[in-house]
CSV table of C-alpha atoms in Angstrom, one decimal:
chain,number,residue,atom,x,y,z
R,1,UNK,CA,-0.1,13.6,-52.8
R,2,UNK,CA,-3.5,12.0,-52.1
R,3,UNK,CA,-1.8,9.1,-50.4
R,4,UNK,CA,0.2,11.4,-48.2
R,5,UNK,CA,-3.0,13.3,-47.1
R,6,UNK,CA,-4.8,10.1,-46.4
R,7,UNK,CA,-1.9,8.9,-44.2
R,8,UNK,CA,-1.8,12.2,-42.4
R,9,UNK,CA,-5.5,12.1,-41.8
R,10,UNK,CA,-5.2,8.6,-40.4
R,11,UNK,CA,-2.4,9.5,-38.1
R,12,UNK,CA,-4.3,12.5,-36.9
R,13,UNK,CA,-7.5,10.6,-36.2
R,14,UNK,CA,-5.5,7.9,-34.4
R,15,UNK,CA,-4.2,10.4,-32.0
R,16,UNK,CA,-7.4,12.4,-31.5
R,17,UNK,CA,-9.5,11.8,-28.5
R,18,UNK,CA,-13.2,12.7,-28.3
R,19,UNK,CA,-14.2,14.4,-25.1
R,20,UNK,CA,-17.0,12.3,-23.8
R,21,UNK,CA,-16.4,13.7,-20.4
R,22,UNK,CA,-14.7,12.0,-17.4
R,23,UNK,CA,-16.2,8.7,-16.3
R,24,UNK,CA,-16.7,9.9,-12.8
R,25,UNK,CA,-15.9,8.3,-9.4
R,26,UNK,CA,-18.9,6.5,-7.8
R,27,UNK,CA,-17.3,6.7,-4.4
R,28,UNK,CA,-17.1,10.5,-4.6
R,29,UNK,CA,-20.5,10.4,-6.2
R,30,UNK,CA,-22.0,8.7,-3.1
R,31,UNK,CA,-20.9,11.7,-1.1
R,32,UNK,CA,-22.5,14.1,-3.6
R,33,UNK,CA,-25.7,12.0,-3.7
R,34,UNK,CA,-26.1,12.7,0.0
R,35,UNK,CA,-27.7,16.0,-1.1
R,36,UNK,CA,-30.2,14.1,-3.2
R,37,UNK,CA,-31.2,11.5,-0.5
R,38,UNK,CA,-33.8,13.7,1.1
R,39,UNK,CA,-36.0,13.1,-2.0
R,40,UNK,CA,-34.5,10.2,-4.0
R,41,UNK,CA,-33.4,6.7,-3.4
R,42,UNK,CA,-31.8,4.0,-5.5
R,43,UNK,CA,-33.0,0.5,-4.7
R,44,UNK,CA,-34.7,-2.5,-6.3
R,45,UNK,CA,-38.0,-1.7,-4.6
R,46,UNK,CA,-38.6,1.0,-7.1
R,47,UNK,CA,-40.8,2.7,-4.6
R,48,UNK,CA,-40.4,6.5,-4.5
R,49,UNK,CA,-40.3,9.2,-1.9
R,50,UNK,CA,-40.7,12.9,-2.7
R,51,UNK,CA,-38.7,12.2,-5.9
R,52,UNK,CA,-38.7,9.1,-8.1
R,53,UNK,CA,-36.6,6.1,-7.3
R,54,UNK,CA,-33.4,6.4,-9.5
R,55,UNK,CA,-32.8,2.6,-9.7
R,56,UNK,CA,-32.0,1.7,-13.3
R,57,UNK,CA,-32.3,5.3,-14.5
R,58,UNK,CA,-30.0,4.9,-17.4
R,59,UNK,CA,-32.0,4.4,-20.6
R,60,UNK,CA,-35.3,5.2,-18.9
R,61,UNK,CA,-37.7,7.7,-20.5
R,62,UNK,CA,-38.1,10.7,-18.2
R,63,UNK,CA,-41.4,10.7,-16.4
R,64,UNK,CA,-42.1,7.0,-16.9
R,65,UNK,CA,-41.5,5.3,-13.5
R,66,UNK,CA,-44.8,3.6,-12.7
R,67,UNK,CA,-46.5,4.9,-9.5
R,68,UNK,CA,-44.7,8.2,-9.4
R,69,UNK,CA,-46.7,11.4,-10.2
R,70,UNK,CA,-44.5,13.5,-12.4
R,71,UNK,CA,-45.1,17.0,-13.4
R,72,UNK,CA,-46.6,17.4,-16.9
R,73,UNK,CA,-43.3,19.2,-17.9
R,74,UNK,CA,-41.2,16.1,-17.0
R,75,UNK,CA,-43.6,13.6,-18.3
R,76,UNK,CA,-43.8,15.5,-21.6
R,77,UNK,CA,-40.1,16.3,-21.9
R,78,UNK,CA,-39.2,13.5,-24.3
R,79,UNK,CA,-35.9,13.0,-22.5
R,80,UNK,CA,-34.2,9.6,-22.2
R,81,UNK,CA,-31.8,9.5,-19.3
R,82,UNK,CA,-28.1,8.9,-20.3
R,83,UNK,CA,-24.9,10.5,-19.2
R,84,UNK,CA,-25.3,13.6,-21.4
R,85,UNK,CA,-29.0,14.2,-20.5
R,86,UNK,CA,-28.4,13.7,-16.8
R,87,UNK,CA,-25.4,16.0,-16.9
R,88,UNK,CA,-27.4,18.7,-18.6
R,89,UNK,CA,-30.4,18.3,-16.2
R,90,UNK,CA,-28.3,18.2,-13.1
R,91,UNK,CA,-26.5,21.5,-14.1
R,92,UNK,CA,-29.8,23.4,-13.8
R,93,UNK,CA,-33.0,21.3,-13.5
R,94,UNK,CA,-35.4,24.2,-13.7
R,95,UNK,CA,-33.8,25.6,-16.8
R,96,UNK,CA,-33.4,22.2,-18.4
R,97,UNK,CA,-37.0,21.1,-17.9
R,98,UNK,CA,-39.0,24.3,-17.3
R,99,UNK,CA,-42.0,23.6,-15.0
R,100,UNK,CA,-40.6,20.4,-13.4
R,101,UNK,CA,-41.2,20.0,-9.7
R,102,UNK,CA,-37.7,19.4,-8.5
R,103,UNK,CA,-36.7,22.4,-6.4
R,104,UNK,CA,-33.0,21.5,-6.4
R,105,UNK,CA,-30.9,24.3,-7.9
R,106,UNK,CA,-28.4,22.0,-9.6
R,107,UNK,CA,-24.8,21.0,-9.4
R,108,UNK,CA,-22.5,23.7,-10.8
R,109,UNK,CA,-19.3,21.6,-10.5
R,110,UNK,CA,-18.9,19.3,-13.6
R,111,UNK,CA,-16.9,16.8,-11.5
R,112,UNK,CA,-19.7,16.5,-9.0
R,113,UNK,CA,-22.2,15.8,-11.8
R,114,UNK,CA,-20.0,13.1,-13.3
R,115,UNK,CA,-19.4,11.6,-9.9
R,116,UNK,CA,-23.0,11.5,-9.0
R,117,UNK,CA,-24.0,10.0,-12.4
R,118,UNK,CA,-21.3,7.3,-11.9
R,119,UNK,CA,-22.8,6.6,-8.4
R,120,UNK,CA,-26.4,6.4,-9.7
R,121,UNK,CA,-25.3,3.9,-12.3
R,122,UNK,CA,-23.2,1.8,-9.8
R,123,UNK,CA,-25.9,1.8,-7.2
R,124,UNK,CA,-28.7,0.5,-9.5
R,125,UNK,CA,-29.7,-3.1,-8.8
């Protein structure tokens, strides 16, 4: 009986998939990122405009790019940027980090968020 349950559990876990979200399409993400380009850029200069440079954003602690003046809310958020934290932030920036300075209302479409995240990662130098 126990062996049968163990085999059933193994078979079930072998067929289960964990929803980590779609990987995103960086080509489509570049189109979505056009909305972000008024304030953000992604290049190796690491110089910023109205918003911080997003080069090598993955794994960076929020509010930590040298030379950019972040809001106290962002600098103190304790976030580390990864796919999940970016997805949550891009959904509704003002709600995700209350008091941050980014006026952008967010991306309501999950595919747009996944695509722009894929683009940000692919464009990093």
